[in-house]
C-alpha positions as semicolon CSV with decimal commas, in nm:
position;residue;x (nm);y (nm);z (nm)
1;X;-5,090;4,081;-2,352
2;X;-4,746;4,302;-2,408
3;X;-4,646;4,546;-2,164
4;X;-4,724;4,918;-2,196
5;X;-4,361;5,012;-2,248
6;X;-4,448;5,342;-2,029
7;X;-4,158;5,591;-1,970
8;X;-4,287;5,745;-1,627
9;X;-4,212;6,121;-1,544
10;X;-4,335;6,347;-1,226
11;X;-4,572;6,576;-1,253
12;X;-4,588;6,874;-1,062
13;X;-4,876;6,949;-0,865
14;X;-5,036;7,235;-0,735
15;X;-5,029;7,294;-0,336
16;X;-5,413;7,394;-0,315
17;X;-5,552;7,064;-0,457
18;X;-5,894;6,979;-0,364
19;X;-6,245;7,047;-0,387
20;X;-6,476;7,343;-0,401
21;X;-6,820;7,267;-0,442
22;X;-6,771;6,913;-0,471
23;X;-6,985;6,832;-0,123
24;X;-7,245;6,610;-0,278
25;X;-6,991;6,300;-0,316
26;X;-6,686;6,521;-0,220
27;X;-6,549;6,516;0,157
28;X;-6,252;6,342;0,280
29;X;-6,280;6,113;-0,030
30;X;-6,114;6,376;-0,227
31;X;-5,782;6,278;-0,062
32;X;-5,798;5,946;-0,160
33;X;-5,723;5,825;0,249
34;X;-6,085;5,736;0,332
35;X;-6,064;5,350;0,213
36;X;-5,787;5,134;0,343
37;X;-5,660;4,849;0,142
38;X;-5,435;4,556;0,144
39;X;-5,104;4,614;0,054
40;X;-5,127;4,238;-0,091
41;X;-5,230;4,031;-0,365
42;X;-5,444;3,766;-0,200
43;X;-5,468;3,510;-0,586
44;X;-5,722;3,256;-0,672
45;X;-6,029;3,369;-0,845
46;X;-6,322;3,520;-0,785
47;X;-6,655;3,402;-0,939
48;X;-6,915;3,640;-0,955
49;X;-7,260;3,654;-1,139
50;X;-7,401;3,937;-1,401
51;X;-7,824;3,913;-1,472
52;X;-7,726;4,049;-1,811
53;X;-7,459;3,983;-2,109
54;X;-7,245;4,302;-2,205
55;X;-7,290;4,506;-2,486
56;X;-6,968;4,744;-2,520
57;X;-6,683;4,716;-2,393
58;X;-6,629;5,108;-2,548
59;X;-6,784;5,370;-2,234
60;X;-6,924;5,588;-2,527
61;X;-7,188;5,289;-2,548
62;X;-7,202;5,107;-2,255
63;X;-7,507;4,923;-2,196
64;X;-7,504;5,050;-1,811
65;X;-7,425;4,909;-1,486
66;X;-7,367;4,535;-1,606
67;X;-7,080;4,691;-1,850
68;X;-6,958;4,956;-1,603
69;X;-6,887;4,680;-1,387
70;X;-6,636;4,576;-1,622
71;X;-6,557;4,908;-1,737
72;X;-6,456;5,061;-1,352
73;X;-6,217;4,737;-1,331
74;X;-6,031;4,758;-1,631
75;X;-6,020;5,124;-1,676
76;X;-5,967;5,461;-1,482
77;X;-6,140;5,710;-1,414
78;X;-5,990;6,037;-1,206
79;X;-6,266;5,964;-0,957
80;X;-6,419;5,647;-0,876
81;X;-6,703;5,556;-0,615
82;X;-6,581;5,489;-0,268
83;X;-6,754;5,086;-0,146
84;X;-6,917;5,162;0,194
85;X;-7,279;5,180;0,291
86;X;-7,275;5,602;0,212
87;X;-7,244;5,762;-0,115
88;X;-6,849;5,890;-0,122
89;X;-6,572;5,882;-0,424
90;X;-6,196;5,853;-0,434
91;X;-5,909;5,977;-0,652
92;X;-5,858;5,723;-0,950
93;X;-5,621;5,825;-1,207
94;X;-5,620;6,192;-1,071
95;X;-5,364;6,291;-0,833
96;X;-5,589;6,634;-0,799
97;X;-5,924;6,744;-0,892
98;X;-6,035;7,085;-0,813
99;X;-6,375;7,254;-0,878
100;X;-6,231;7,662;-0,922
101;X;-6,583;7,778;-1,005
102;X;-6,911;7,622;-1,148
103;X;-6,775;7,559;-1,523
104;X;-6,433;7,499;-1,471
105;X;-6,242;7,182;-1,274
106;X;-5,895;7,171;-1,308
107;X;-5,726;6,811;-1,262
108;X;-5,377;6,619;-1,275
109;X;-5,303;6,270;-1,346
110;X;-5,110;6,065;-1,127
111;X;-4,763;5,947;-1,315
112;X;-4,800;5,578;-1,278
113;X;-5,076;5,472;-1,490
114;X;-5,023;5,363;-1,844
115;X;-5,188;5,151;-2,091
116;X;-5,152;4,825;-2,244
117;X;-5,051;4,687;-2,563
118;X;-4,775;4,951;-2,603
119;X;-5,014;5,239;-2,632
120;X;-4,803;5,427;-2,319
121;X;-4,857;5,647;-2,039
122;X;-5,226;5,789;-2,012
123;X;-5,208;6,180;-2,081
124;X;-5,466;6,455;-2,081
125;X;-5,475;6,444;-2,423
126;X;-5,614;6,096;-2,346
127;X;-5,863;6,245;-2,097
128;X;-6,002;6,496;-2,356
129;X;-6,009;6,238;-2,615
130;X;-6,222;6,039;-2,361
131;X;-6,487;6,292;-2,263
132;X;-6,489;6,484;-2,583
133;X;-6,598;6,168;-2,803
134;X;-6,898;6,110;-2,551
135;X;-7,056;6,423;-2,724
136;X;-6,950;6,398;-3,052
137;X;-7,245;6,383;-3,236
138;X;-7,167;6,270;-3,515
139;X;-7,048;5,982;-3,282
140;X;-7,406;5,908;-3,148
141;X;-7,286;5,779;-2,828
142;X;-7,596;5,636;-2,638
143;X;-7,419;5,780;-2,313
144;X;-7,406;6,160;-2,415
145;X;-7,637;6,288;-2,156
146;X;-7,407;6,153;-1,852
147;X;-7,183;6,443;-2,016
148;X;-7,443;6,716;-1,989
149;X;-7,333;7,079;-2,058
150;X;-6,961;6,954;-2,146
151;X;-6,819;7,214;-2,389
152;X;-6,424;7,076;-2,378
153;X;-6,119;6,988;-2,216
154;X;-5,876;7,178;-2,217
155;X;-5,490;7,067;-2,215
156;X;-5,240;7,257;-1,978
157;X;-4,952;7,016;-1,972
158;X;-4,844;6,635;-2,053
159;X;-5,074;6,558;-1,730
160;X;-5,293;6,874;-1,648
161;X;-5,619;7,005;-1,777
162;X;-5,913;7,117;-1,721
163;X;-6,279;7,051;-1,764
164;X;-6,494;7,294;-1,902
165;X;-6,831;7,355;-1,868
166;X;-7,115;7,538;-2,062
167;X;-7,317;7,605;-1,749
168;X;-7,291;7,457;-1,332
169;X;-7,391;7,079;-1,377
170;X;-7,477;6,951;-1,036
171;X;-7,413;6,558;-1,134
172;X;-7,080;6,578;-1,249
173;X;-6,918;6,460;-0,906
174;X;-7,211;6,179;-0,852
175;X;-7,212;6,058;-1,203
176;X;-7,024;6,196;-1,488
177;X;-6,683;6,113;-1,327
178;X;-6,715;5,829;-1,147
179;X;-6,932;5,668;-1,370
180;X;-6,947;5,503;-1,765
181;X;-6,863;5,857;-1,911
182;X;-6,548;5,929;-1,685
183;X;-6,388;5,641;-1,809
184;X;-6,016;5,720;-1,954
185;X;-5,973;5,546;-2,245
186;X;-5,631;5,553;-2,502
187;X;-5,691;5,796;-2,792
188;X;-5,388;5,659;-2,978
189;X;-5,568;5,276;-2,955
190;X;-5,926;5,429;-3,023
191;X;-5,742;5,616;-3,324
192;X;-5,566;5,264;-3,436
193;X;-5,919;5,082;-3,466
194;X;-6,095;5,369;-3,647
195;X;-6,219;5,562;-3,286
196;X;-6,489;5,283;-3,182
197;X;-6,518;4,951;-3,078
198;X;-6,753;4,675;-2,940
199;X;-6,692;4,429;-2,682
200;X;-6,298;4,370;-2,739
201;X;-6,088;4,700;-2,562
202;X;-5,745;4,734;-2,771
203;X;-5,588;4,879;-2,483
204;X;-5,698;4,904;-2,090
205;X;-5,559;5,046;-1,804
206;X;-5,696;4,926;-1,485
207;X;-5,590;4,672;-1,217
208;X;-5,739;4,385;-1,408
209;X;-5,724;4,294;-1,807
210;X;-6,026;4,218;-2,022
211;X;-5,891;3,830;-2,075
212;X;-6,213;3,661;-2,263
213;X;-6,596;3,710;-2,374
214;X;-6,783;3,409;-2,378
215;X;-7,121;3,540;-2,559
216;X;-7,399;3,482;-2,284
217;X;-7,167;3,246;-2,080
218;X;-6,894;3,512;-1,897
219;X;-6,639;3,747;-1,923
220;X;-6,311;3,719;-1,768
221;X;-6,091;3,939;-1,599
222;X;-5,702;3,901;-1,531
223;X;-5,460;4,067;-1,298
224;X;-5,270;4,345;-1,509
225;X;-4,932;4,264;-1,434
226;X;-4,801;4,596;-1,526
227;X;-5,021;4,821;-1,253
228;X;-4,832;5,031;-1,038
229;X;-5,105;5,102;-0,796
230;X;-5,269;4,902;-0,477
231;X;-5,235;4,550;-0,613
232;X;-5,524;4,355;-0,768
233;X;-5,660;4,107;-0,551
234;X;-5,729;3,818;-0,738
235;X;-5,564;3,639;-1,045
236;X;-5,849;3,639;-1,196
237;X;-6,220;3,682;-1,186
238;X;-6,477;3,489;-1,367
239;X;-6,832;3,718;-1,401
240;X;-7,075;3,472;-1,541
241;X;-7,427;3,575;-1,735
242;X;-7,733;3,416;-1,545
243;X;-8,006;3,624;-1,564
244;X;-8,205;3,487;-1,294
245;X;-8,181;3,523;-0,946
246;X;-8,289;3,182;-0,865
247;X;-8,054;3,031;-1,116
248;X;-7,776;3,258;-0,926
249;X;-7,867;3,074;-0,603
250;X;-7,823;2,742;-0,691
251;X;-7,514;2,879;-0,918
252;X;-7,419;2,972;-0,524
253;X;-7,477;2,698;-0,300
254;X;-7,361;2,411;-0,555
255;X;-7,012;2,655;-0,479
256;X;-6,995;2,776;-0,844
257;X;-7,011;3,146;-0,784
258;X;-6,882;3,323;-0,516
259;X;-7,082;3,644;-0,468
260;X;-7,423;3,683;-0,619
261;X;-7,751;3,923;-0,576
262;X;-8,034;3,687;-0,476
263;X;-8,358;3,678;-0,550
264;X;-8,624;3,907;-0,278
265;X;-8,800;3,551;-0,200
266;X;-8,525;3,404;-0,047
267;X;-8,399;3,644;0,198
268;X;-8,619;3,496;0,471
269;X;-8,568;3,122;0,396
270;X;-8,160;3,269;0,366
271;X;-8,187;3,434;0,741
272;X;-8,346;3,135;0,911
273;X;-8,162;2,884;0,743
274;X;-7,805;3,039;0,686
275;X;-7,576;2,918;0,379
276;X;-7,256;2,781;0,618
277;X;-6,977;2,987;0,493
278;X;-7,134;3,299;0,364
279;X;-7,299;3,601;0,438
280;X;-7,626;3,781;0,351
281;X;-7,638;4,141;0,308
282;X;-7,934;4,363;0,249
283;X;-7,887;4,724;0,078
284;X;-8,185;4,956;-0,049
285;X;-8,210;5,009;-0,432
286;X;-8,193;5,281;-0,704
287;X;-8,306;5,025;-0,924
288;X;-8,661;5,136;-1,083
289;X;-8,927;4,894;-1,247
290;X;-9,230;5,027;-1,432
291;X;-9,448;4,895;-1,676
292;X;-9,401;5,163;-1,999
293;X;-9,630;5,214;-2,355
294;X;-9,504;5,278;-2,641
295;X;-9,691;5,642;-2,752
296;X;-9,573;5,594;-3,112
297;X;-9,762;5,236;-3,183
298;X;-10,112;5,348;-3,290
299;X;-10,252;5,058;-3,087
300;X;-10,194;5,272;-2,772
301;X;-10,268;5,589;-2,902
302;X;-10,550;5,690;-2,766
303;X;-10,489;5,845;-2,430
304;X;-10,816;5,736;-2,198
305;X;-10,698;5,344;-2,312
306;X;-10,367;5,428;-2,091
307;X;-10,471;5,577;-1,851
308;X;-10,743;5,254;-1,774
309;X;-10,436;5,065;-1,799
310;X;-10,293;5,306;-1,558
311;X;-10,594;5,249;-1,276
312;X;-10,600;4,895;-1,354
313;X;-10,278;4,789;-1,273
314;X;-10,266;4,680;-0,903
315;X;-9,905;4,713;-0,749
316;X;-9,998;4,585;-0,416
317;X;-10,059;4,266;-0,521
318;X;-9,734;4,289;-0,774
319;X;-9,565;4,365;-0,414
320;X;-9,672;4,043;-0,283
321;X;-9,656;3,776;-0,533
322;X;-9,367;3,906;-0,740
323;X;-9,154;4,074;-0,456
324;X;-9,253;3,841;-0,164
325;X;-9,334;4,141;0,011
326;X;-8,936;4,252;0,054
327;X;-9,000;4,577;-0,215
328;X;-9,202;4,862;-0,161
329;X;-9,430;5,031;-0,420
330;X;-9,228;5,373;-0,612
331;X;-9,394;5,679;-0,688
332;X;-9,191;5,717;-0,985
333;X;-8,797;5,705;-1,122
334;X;-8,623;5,826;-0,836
335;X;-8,632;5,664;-0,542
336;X;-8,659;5,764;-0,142
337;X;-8,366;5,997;-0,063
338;X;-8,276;6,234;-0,423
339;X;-8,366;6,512;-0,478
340;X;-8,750;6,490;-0,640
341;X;-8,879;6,223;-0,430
342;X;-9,232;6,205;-0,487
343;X;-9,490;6,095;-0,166
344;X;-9,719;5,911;-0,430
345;X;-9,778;5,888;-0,758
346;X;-10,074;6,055;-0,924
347;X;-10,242;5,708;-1,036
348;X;-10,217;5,594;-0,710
349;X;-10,056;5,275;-0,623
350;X;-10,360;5,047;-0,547
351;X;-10,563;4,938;-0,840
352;X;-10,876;5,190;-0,910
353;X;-11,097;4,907;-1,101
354;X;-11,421;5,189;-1,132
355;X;-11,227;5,446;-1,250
356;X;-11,011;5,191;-1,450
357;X;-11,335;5,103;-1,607
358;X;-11,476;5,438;-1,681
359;X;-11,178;5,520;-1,844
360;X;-11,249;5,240;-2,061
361;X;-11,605;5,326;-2,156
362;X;-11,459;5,683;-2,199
363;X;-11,167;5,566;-2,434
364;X;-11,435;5,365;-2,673
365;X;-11,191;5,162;-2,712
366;X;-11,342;4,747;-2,741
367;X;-11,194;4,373;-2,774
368;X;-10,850;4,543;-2,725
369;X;-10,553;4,319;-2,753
370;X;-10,204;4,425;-2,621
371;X;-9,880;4,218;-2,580
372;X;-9,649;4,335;-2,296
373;X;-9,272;4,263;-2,350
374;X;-9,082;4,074;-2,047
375;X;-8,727;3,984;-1,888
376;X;-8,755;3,581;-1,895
377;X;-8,681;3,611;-1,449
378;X;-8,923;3,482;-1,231
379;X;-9,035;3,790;-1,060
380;X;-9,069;3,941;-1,400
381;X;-9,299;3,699;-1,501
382;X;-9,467;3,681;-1,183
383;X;-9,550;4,080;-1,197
384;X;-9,663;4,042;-1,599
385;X;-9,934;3,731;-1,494
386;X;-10,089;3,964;-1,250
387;X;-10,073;4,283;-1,503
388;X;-10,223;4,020;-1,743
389;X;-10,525;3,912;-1,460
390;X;-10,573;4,331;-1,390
391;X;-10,615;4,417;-1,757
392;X;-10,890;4,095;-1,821
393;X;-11,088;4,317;-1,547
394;X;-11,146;4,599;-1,774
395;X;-11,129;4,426;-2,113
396;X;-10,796;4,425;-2,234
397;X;-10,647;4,132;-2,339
398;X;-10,279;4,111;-2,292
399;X;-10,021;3,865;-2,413
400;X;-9,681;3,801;-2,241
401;X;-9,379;3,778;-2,433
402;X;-9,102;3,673;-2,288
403;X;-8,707;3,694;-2,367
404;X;-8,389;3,641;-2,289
405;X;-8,153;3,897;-2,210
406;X;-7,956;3,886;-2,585
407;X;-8,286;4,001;-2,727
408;X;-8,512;4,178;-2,457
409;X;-8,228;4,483;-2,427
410;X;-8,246;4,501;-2,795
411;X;-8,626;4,588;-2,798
412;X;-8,589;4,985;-2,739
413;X;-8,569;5,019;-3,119
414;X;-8,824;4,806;-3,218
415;X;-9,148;5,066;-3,355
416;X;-9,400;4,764;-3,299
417;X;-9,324;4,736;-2,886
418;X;-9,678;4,818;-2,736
419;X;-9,625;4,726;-2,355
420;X;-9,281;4,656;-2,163
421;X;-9,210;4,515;-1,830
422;X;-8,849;4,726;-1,766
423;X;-8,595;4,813;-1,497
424;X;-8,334;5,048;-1,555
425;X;-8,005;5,112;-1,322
426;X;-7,945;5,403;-1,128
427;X;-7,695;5,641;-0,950
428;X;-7,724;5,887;-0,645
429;X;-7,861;6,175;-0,869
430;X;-8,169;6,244;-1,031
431;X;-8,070;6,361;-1,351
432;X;-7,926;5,994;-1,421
433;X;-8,321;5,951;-1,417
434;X;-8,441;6,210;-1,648
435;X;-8,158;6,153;-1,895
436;X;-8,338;5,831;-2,061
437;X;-8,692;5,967;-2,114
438;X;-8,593;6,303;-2,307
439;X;-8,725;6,313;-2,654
440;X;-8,387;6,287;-2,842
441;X;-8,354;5,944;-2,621
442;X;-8,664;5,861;-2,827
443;X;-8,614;5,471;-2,989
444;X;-8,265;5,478;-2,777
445;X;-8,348;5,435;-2,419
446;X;-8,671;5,572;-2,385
447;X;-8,846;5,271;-2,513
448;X;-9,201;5,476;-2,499
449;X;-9,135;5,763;-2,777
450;X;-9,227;5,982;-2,456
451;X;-9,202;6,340;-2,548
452;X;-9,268;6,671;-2,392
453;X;-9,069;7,019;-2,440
454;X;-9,115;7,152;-2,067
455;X;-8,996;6,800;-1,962
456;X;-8,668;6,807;-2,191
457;X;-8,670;7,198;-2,059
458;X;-8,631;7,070;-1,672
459;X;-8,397;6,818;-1,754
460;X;-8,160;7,080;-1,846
461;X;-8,281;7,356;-1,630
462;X;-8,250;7,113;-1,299
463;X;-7,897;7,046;-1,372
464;X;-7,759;7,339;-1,299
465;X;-8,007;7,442;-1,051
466;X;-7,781;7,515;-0,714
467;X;-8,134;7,553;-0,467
468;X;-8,181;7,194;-0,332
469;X;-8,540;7,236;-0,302
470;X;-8,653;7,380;-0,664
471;X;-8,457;7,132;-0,803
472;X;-8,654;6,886;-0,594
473;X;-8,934;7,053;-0,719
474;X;-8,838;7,055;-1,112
475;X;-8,798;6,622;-1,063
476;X;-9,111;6,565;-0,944
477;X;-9,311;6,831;-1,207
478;X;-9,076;6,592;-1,423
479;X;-9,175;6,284;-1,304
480;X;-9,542;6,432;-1,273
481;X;-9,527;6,513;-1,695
482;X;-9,429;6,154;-1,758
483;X;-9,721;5,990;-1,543
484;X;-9,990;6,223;-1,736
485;X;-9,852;6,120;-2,069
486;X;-10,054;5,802;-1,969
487;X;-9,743;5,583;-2,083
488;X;-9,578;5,477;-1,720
489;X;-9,703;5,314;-1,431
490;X;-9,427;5,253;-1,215
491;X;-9,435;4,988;-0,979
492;X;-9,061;4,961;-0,738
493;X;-8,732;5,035;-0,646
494;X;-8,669;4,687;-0,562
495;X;-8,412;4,622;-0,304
496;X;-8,074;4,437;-0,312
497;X;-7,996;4,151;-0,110
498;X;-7,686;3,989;-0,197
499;X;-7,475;3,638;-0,093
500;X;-7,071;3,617;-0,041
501;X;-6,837;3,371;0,046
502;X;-6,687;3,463;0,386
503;X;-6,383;3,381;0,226
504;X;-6,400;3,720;-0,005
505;X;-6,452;4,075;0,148
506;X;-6,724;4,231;-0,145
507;X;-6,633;4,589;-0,207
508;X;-7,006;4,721;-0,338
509;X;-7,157;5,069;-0,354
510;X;-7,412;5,163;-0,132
511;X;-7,727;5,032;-0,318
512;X;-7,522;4,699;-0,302
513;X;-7,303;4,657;-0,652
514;X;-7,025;4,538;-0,683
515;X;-6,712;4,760;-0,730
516;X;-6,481;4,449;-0,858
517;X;-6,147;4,640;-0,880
518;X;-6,173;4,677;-0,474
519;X;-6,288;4,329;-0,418
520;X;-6,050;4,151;-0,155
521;X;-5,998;3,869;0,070
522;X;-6,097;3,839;0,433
C-alpha cells in the first residue's frame, strides 16, 4: 500500500461550532470528548465473525450493516456513532458540524486525514463528491433513500461546506451521517476507476486498510500506517463469514474467533456454565424478522389467500422453538422505543386457525402450493418448519428452500420469489424502516413488490415532520398500510447476545454491533 503523500494545511474554524437541532444523537458527542481512548496501539489481531459475505466495498451500494462494518473502519465519516449502551455520535473527519437552520449544516474537516494510494488530503470537494453520487440517479445507488431530501453540497473552502437540504430531514444526525451514506470517499480514485466499484476500495482513509477478500471465507483489515488520529488498536483484524450462530460458537470456544454474536439458545447454557476467559453480553435489537409475499407472483395474488396465511401463522410458538424463548413477538418494523411503535399488530400475534380458515374458504383458493425462501441458520429453519406445520392447518402446502448467504441476499430480484423468511438491519430511526418498502425500492429491497401512494406519501411527509407524536403517528398508519396489503406478517426484533475474549474491550453500538475502528484491548 503507498503512502498518501498528503501536504497538511490548517484550517480555520469558526468560534460558534456546534449543534442546533442536532438533540436526537447530538449532546456532548458533538465535541468529540465523550469517549476516552487509548493513546496506544495494543498489536496482535483481532478475530471477529460476520453471518454474511460483503457485497460492496463502494457506500453507494453497500449491502448494509455487514459492509458498514467494514466501511466505518476503513473510511470516515464527519460523524460516527459513539459505542456505549445509549444512542450518541462523535466528530469523525469533521472538526465542526453545525445545524444553522433545518436545510442547511455547515461543516469543516479536520486537517489530518488523507487518503491512500497517493490520492491526498480528503477535501470538501471529496465530501460533495461522496454524498452527491448517493443520489445520482443515473447512478442507481441502492442506498439513495439514507440521503433523503439531499439537494447538494456546497463548497466554501479547501475544507468547508455545507449541506443542503430540500426540506428538514429528521434522520440525518441518526443515520445519514453516521451511517453507509456519510461515508467520505476519494473523488479523484472514484474518478480513476470510472466513479464505481465493487468489493476492492482504490483508496481508503480510515484507521485500518482493506488488506484481503477471501469470497465467503473473510476479509481482512490492516493498521493504516499513515493515520494521524487515535491509533488503531490492532495490527490487524481477521472478520470471518459464518453465517450461523452455532457455527460462531464453536468458531469461539475452539479459540478461533475472538468476539462473536451467539445464537438466543445458548445464552442460558452460556450464564450457568461460563466460557473461562470471556464475557457474555446481552443488548436489545433493531433487528426485524418477518415472513414477506411477493404481491407481483400471481400465485399470491389473491388477497383473502394472504391474509389466511396471515391468521395462520403462529408466532408464539416461532418464539419458543426458534428463539428459545429469549425474543419477543414485533408488531411490525420498528421496534420498542422509535418513534411509531406499534402495541400490536392488526393480525394479532397468536395464530387465529378459524378465521385463518374462513379466509381460506373465502379466498376459493384449493390444493395451494407455496415455497417460502430461507437463510440456511438454524433458527431460520426452525421458524420456516413451524410456518410449514401452520399452513398444512388450513391447506397450504409449503416448501422450504433453503440457501446460503452468496445466493439468499441475491433473491430480492428474482420475479418468481412467492414466500421469504427475512431480517433486515436497523438504526435508531424509523425512516431507516420505511426506506426499503417504498414502491421505487420495488425488486431492490422490498422483496414483496409492496406498493401504496399514501405509504410512499408518509415516508416523505414523516421525515421532516418536527412533532414527535404525528410522526409517531404517520409510522404506525405506515406500518398499518403494509400489514393490510396482506404481504407481511412480522414475527421479532430478535435480541443480541454476544461473546468476547476478556482479553479485547468490544466497542459496539447500543443494539450490540460492533464498531471495529474503536475496538481495544483491556
Amino acid at each position: 500500500m503507498n503512502k498518501p503523500n498528503i501536504s497538511w494545511t490548517k484550517v480555520g474554524l469558526p468560534r460558534r461550532s456546534f449543534l442546533k437541532g442536532a438533540t436526537a444523537l447530538g449532546g456532548l458527542a458533538a465535541t468529540g470528548m465523550m469517549l476516552p481512548r487509548a493513546a496506544y496501539a495494543a498489536g496482535g489481531t483481532l478475530k471477529t465473525r460476520t453471518y454474511a459475505d460483503i457485497r460492496s466495498m463502494d457506500p453507494a451500494f453497500s449491502q448494509g450493516v455487514v459492509d458498514e462494518e467494514i466501511h466505518a473502519a476503513i473510511y470516515n465519516k464527519l460523524i460516527q456513532y459513539k459505542p456505549g449502551r445509549e444512542w450518541g455520535w462523535q466528530l469523525d473527519a469533521a472538526a465542526m458540524i453545525e445545524q444553522v437552520d433545518d436545510t442547511h449544516i455547515n461543516f469543516a474537516l479536520k486537517d489530518s486525514i488523507g487518503f491512500t494510494n497517493g490520492f491526498g488530503a480528503m477535501t470538501a470537494e471529496d465530501v460533495k463528491f461522496s454524498f452527491e453520487r448517493i443520489i445520482d440517479d443515473a447512478l442507481e445507488s441502492t442506498n439513495k433513500p439514507d440521503w433523503g431530501p439531499l439537494d447538494h453540497v456546497e463548497v466554501t473552502g479547501e475544507r468547508t461546506g455545507t449541506i443542503v437540504l430540500k426540506n428538514a430531514f429528521q434522520p440525518l444526525w441518526s443515520i445519514t451521517l453516521p451511517y453507509i451514506a456519510g461515508n467520505i470517499v476519494s473523488k479523484a480514485a472514484f474518478e480513476s476507476v470510472g466513479g464505481k466499484i465493487d468489493t476492492q476500495p482504490v483508496a481508503t482513509s480510515g484507521p485500518y486498510l482493506h488488506a484481503g477478500w477471501e469470497q465467503k471465507q473473510k476479509t481482512t483489515l490492516r493498521r493504516n500506517p499513515d493515520w494521524q488520529g487515535d491509533p488503531a488498536a490492532f495490527d490487524e483484524i481477521q472478520i470471518y463469514h459464518i453465517d450461523d450462530e452455532k457455527a460462531a460458537e464453536i468458531a469461539f470456544e475452539a479459540g478461533e474467533i475472538d468476539f462473536t454474536r451467539v445464537s438466543l439458545d445458548s445464552v442460558e447454557r452460556l450464564k450457568s456454565n461460563p466460557i473461562a476467559g470471556a464475557t457474555l453480553d446481552e443488548y436489545p435489537s433493531l433487528y426485524y424478522v418477518w415472513v414477506g409475499m411477493n404481491l407481483d407472483n400471481p400465485k399470491l395474488g389473491n388477497l383473502k389467500l394472504r391474509q389466511a396465511i396471515q391468521h395462520a401463522i403462529d408466532v408464539p410458538t416461532i418464539m419458543a422453538a426458534a428463539y428459545f424463548g429469549a425474543a419477543e413477538p414485533s408488531t411490525g418494523i420498528i421496534a420498542p422505543g422509535l418513534a411509531g411503535h406499534r402495541d400490536a399488530p392488526l393480525t394479532g400475534v397468536s395464530a387465529d386457525l378459524e378465521k385463518a380458515q374462513a379466509l381460506m374458504a373465502e379466498s376459493g383458493e384449493t390444493n395451494v402450493s407455496l415455497a417460502i425462501d430461507v437463510l440456511n441458520k438454524s433458527a431460520n429453519v426452525t421458524a420456516a418448519q413451524i410456518i410449514q406445520a401452520n399452513l398444512a392447518a388450513i391447506g397450504v402446502t409449503l416448501e422450504i428452500r433453503l440457501h446460503e448467504g452468496a445466493t439468499f441476499w441475491e433473491l430480492g430480484s428474482n420475479d418468481d420469489l412467492e414466500l421469504v423468511l427475512n431480517r433486515y438491519s436497523m438504526t435508531p430511526d424509523p425512516y431507516y424502516a420505511t426506506s426499503w418498502f417504498i414502491s421505487e425500492q420495488a425488486g431492490i429491497w422490498n422483496w414483496e413488490r409492496f406498493r401504496s401512494e399514501e405509504f410512499d406519501a408518509l415516508h416523505v411527509a414523516a421525515q421532516s415532520e418536527s412533532d414527535p407524536a404525528a410522526r409517531a403517528q404517520m409510522y404506525a398508519r405506515a406500518q398499518d398500510l403494509m400489514e393490510e396489503s396482506g404481504a407481511y406478517k412480522f414475527l421479532t426484533h430478535e435480541a443480541t447476545p454476544v461473546i468476547y475474549r476478556d482479553s479485547i474491550a468490544p466497542a459496539l453500538r447500543p443494539d450490540g454491533l460492533p464498531l471495529y475502528r474503536y475496538f481495544g484491548a483491556a
